[in-house]
Tab-separated table of C-alpha atoms in Angstrom:
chain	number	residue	atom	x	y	z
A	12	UNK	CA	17.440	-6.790	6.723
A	13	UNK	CA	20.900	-6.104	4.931
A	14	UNK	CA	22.708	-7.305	2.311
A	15	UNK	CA	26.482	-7.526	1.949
A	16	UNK	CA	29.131	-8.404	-0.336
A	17	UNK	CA	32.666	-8.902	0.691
A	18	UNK	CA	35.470	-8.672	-1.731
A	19	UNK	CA	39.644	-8.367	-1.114
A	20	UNK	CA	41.076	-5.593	-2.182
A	21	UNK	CA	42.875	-6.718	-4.852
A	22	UNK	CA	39.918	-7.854	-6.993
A	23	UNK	CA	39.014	-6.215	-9.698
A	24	UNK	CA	37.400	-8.356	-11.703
A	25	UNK	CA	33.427	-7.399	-12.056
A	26	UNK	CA	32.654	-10.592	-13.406
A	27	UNK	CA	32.902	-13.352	-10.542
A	28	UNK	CA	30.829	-16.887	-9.919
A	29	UNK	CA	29.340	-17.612	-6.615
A	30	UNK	CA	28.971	-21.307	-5.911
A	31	UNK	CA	25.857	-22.631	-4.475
A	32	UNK	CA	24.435	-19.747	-3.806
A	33	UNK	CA	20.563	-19.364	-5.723
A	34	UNK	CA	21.220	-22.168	-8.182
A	35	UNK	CA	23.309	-25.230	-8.782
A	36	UNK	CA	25.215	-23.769	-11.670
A	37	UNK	CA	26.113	-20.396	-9.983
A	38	UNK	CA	25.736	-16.974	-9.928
A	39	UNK	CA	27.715	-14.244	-11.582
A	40	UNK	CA	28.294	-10.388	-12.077
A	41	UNK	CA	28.843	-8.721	-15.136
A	42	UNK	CA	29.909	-5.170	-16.150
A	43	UNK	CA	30.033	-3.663	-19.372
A	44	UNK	CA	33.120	-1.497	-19.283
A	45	UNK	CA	35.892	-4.713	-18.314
A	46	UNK	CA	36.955	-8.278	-19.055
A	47	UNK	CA	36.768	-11.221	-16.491
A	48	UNK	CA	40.014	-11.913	-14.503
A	49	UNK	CA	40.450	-14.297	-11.676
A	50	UNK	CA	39.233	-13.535	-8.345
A	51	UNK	CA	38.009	-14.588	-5.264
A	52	UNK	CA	36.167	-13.025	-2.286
A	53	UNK	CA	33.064	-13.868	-0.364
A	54	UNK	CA	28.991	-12.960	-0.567
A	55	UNK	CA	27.216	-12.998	2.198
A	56	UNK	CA	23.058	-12.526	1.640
A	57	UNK	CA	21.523	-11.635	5.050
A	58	UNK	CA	17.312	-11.611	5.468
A	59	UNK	CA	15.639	-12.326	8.810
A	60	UNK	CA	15.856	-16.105	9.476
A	61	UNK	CA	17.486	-16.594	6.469
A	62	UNK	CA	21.184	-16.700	5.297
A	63	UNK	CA	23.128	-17.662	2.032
A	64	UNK	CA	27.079	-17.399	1.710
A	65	UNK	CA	29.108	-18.139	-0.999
A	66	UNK	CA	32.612	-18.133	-2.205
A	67	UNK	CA	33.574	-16.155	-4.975
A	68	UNK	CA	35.707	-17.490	-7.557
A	69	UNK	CA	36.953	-17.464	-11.345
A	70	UNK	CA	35.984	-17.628	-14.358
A	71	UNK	CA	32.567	-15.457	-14.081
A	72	UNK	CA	29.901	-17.600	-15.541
A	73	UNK	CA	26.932	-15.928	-17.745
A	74	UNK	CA	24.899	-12.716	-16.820
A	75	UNK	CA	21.832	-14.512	-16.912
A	76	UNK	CA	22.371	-16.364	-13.692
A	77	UNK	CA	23.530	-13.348	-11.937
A	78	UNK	CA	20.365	-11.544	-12.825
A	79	UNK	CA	18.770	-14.974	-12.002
A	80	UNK	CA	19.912	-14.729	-8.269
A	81	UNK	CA	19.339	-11.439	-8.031
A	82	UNK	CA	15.391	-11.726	-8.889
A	83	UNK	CA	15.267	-14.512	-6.531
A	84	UNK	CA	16.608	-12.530	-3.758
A	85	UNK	CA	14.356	-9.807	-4.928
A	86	UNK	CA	11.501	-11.977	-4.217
A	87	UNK	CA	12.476	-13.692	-0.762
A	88	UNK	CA	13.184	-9.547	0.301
A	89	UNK	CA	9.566	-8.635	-0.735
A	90	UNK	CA	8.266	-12.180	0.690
A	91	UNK	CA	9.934	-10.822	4.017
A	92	UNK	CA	8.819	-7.794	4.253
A	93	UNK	CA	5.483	-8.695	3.442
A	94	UNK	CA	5.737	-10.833	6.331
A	95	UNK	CA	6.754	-7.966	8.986
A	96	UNK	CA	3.892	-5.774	7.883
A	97	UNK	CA	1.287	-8.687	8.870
A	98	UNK	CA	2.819	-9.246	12.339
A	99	UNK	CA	2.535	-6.269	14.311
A	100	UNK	CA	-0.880	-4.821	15.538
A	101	UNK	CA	-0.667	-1.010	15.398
A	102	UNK	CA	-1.400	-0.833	19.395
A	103	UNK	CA	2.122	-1.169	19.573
A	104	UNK	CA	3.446	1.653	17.941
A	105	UNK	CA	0.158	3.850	17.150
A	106	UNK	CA	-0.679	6.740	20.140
A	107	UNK	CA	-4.630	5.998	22.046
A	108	UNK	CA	-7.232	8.528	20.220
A	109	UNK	CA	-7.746	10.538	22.892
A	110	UNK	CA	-11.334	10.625	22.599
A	111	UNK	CA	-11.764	7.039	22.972
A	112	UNK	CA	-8.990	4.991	24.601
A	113	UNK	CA	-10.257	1.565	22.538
A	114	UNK	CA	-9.072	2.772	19.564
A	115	UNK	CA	-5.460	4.188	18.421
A	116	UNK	CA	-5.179	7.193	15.576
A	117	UNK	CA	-3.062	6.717	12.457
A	118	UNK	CA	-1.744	10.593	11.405
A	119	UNK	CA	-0.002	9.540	8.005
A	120	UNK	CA	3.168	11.647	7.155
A	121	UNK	CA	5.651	11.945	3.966
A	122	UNK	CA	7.153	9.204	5.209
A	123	UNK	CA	4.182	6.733	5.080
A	124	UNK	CA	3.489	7.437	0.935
A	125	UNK	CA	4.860	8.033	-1.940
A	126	UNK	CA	2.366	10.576	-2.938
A	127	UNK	CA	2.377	12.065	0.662
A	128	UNK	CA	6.404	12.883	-0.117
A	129	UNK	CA	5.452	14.243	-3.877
A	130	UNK	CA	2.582	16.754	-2.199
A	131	UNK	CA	0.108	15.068	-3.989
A	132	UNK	CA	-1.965	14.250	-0.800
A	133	UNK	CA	-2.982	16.496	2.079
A	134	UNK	CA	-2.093	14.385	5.243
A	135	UNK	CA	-4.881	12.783	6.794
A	136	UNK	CA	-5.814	10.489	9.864
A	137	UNK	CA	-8.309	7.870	11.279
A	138	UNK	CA	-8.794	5.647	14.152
A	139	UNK	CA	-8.625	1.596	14.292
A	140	UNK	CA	-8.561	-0.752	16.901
A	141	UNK	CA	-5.099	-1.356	18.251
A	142	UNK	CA	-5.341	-5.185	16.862
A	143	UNK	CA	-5.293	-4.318	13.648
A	144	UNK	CA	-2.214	-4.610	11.628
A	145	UNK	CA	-0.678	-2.563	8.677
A	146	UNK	CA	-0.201	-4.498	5.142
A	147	UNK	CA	1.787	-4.496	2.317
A	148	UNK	CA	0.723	-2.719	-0.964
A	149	UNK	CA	2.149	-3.819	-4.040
A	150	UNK	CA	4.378	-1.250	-5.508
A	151	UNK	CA	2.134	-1.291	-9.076
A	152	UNK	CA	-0.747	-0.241	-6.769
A	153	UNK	CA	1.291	2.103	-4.364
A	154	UNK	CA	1.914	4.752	-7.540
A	155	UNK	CA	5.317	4.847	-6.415
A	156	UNK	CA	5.961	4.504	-9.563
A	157	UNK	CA	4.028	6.899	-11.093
A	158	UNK	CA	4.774	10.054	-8.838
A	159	UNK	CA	4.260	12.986	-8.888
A	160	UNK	CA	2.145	12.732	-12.018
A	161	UNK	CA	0.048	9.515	-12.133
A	162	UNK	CA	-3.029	8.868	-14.343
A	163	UNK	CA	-4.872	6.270	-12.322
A	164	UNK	CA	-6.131	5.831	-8.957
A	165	UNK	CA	-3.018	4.576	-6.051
A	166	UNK	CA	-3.929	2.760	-2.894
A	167	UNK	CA	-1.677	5.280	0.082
A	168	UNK	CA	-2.536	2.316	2.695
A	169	UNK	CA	-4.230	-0.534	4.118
A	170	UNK	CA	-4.920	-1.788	7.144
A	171	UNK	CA	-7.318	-5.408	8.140
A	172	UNK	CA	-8.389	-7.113	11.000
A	173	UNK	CA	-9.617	-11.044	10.363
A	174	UNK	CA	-12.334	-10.836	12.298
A	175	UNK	CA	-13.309	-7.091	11.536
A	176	UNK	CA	-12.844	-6.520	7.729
A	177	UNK	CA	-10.207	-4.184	6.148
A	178	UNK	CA	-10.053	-0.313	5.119
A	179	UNK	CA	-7.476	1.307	2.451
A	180	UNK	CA	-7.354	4.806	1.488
A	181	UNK	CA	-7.367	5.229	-2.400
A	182	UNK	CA	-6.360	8.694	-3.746
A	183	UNK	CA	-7.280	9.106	-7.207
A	184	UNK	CA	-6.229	12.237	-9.408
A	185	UNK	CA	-8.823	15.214	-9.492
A	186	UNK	CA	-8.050	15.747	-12.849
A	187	UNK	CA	-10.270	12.034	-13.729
A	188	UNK	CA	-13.195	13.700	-12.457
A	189	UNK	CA	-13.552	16.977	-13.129
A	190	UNK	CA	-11.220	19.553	-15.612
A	191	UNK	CA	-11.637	22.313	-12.995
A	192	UNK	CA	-8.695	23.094	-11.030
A	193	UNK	CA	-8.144	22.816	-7.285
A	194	UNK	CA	-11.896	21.602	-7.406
A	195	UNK	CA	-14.262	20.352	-3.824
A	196	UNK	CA	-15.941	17.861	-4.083
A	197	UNK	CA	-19.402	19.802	-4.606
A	198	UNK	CA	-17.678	20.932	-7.635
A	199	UNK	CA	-17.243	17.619	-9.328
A	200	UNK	CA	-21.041	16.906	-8.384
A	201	UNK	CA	-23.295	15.237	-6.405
A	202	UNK	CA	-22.697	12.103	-3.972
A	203	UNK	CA	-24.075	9.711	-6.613
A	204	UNK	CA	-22.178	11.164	-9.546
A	205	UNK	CA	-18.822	11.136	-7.696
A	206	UNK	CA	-19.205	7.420	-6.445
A	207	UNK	CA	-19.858	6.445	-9.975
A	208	UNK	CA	-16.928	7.504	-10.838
A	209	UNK	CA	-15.029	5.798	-7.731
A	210	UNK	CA	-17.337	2.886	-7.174
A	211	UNK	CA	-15.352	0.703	-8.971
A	212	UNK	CA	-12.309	1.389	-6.169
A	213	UNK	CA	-14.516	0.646	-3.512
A	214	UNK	CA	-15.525	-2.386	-4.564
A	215	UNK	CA	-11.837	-3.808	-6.312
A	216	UNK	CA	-14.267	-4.701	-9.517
A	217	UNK	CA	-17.733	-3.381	-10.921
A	218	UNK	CA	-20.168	-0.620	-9.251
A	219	UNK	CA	-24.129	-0.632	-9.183
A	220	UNK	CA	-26.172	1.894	-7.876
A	221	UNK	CA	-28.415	-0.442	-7.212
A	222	UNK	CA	-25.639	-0.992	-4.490
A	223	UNK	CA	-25.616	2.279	-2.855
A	224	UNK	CA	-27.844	2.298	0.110
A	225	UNK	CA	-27.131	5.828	1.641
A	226	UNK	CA	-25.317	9.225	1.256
A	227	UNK	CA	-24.482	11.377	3.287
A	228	UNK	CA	-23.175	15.270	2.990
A	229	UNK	CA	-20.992	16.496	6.237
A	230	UNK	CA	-18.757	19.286	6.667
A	231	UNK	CA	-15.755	19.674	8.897
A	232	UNK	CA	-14.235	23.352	8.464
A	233	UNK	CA	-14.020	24.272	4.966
A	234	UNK	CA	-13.980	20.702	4.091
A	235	UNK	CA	-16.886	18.873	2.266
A	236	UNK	CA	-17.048	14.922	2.656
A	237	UNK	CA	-19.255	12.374	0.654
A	238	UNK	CA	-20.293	9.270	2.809
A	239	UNK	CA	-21.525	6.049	1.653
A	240	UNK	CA	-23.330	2.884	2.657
A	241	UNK	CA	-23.381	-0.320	-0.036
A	242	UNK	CA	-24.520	-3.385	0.216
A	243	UNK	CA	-22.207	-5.183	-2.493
A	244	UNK	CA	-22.392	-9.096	-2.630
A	245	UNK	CA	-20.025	-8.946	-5.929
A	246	UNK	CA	-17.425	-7.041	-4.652
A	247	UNK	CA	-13.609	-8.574	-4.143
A	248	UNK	CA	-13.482	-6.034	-1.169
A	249	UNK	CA	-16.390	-7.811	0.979
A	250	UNK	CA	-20.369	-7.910	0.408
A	251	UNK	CA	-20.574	-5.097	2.901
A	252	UNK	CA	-18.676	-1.663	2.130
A	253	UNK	CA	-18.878	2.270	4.050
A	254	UNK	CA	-16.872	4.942	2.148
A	255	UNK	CA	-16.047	8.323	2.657
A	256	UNK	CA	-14.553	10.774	0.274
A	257	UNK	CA	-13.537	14.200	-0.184
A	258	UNK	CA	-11.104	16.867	-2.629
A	259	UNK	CA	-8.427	18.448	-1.420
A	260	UNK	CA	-5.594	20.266	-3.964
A	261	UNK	CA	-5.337	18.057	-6.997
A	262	UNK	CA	-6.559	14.685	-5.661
A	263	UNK	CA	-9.939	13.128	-4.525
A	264	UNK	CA	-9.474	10.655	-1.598
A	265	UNK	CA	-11.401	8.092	-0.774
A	266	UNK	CA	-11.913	5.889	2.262
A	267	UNK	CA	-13.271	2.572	2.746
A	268	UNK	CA	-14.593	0.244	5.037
A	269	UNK	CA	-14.972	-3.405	3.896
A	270	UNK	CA	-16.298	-6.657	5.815
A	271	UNK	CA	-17.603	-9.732	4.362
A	272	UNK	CA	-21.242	-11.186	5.095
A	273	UNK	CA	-19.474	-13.306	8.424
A	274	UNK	CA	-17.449	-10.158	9.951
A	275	UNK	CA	-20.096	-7.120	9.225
A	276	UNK	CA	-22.613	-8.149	12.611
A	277	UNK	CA	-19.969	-7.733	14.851
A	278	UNK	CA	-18.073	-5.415	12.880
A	279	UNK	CA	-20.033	-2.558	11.555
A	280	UNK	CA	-19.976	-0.376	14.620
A	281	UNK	CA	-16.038	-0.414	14.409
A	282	UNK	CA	-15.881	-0.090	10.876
A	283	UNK	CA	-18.642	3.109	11.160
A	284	UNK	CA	-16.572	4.613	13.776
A	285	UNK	CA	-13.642	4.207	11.707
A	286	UNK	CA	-14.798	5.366	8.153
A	287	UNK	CA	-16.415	8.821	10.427
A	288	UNK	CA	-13.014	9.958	12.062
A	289	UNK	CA	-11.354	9.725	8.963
A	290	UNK	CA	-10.781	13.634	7.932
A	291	UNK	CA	-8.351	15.669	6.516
């Protein structure tokens, strides 16, 4: 994905037209500190399986419909990349979990979050099936735009299956829970107190504990995890939800494991196995 704009030399204008490039009526560039002079040059917009090019020429029209084009290609960018994410099953890129070939292990890394790169969250893993494919968070729900100090609950990643269900790791700031710093989860309270508080994320609307089925207390080193069964029939994630949560440094994270009412037979094995690997 790249994209390129081509000008002479001898332009220096910063105020140019393109012709028929986003709209019928053209597309211009504006910039505060000169005037419009003649020009003329060449854009060239480049996104997989689709390309625009233009020629440049004078009088610049109004800033409007430059900042028109640019939204548009804005959107077409994020429509594209979108599109990637969906297409490739992590089997192809993921290593086998060692322990059981069938599935693959995601380690995430600075490079996979925004809060991983701000410290915010302790890297963590889980297995998946190698059919499963990566998707695309919005960036409001990312907190990449809230780093290194957000307020709310972020989504780190997702991953789905169509015939399986989905799972997402949510990271939410410890500070929302508890006032203590550096607190475990034992600290903020018991397994029912803490998935009041994160039920709602879980379910991507309201929590009952008439929903909670089970919980669970298990301990891997000097790390305390909260695990969940639900049975949620109003819930945006799926009528069927497994979670898993724990505190490390400044941040609760939470795991879950979603299918609707038509995956979860088949399913809930995987999506077990999944939500009890993931550690960190």
């Amino acid at each position: 994905m790249d994209c390129k704009l081509e000008l002479p030399s001898m332009v220096t204008a910063s105020a140019v037209r393109v012709s028929s490039l986003f709209s019928s009526s053209g597309v211009s560039s504006f910039h505060p500190l000169h005037q419009p002079e003649v020009s003329t040059g060449v854009i060239s917009l480049s996104i997989p399986n689709i390309s625009y090019r233009g020629l440049l020429s004078s009088p610049a029209a109004g800033r409007r419909d430059f900042l028109r084009g640019i939204a548009l290609a804005s959107v077409l960018l994020i429509k594209s990349s979108d599109s990637k994410a969906r297409e490739v099953e992590v089997g192809s890129y993921l290593p086998l979990f060692s322990s059981d070939p069938s599935f693959v292990l995601f380690r995430a890394s600075p490079s996979d979050t925004p809060a991983l790169r701000a410290g915010n969250v302790q890297p963590y893993e889980f297995i998946l099936p190698p059919s499963w494919k990566q998707t695309r968070i919005a960036n409001i729900l990312s907190g990449n735009y809230c780093q290194p100090k957000c307020a709310e609950p972020w989504v780190e990643v997702k991953f789905e299956d169509e015939k399986q269900g989905k799972v997402q790791v949510v990271a939410s700031p410890l500070i929302r829970l508890t006032n203590k710093p550096n607190a475990t989860i034992e600290d903020i309270g018991s397994p029912e107190k803490v998935i009041a508080s994160l039920g709602p994320f879980v379910t991507g609307n309201t929590y009952d504990s008439d929903e909670l089925l089970e919980t669970s207390i298990e301990k891997h080193g000097n790390q305390t995890y909260y695990s969940y069964v639900l049975e949620t029939p109003y819930a945006l994630t799926g009528s069927h939800n497994l979670a898993k949560a724990t505190a490390k440094g400044s941040t609760v994270v939470l795991f879950v494991a979603s299918a609707n009412d038509k995956q979860w037979p088949a399913s809930q094995e995987t999506l077990k196995a999944m939500v009890d690997s993931f550690q960190i």
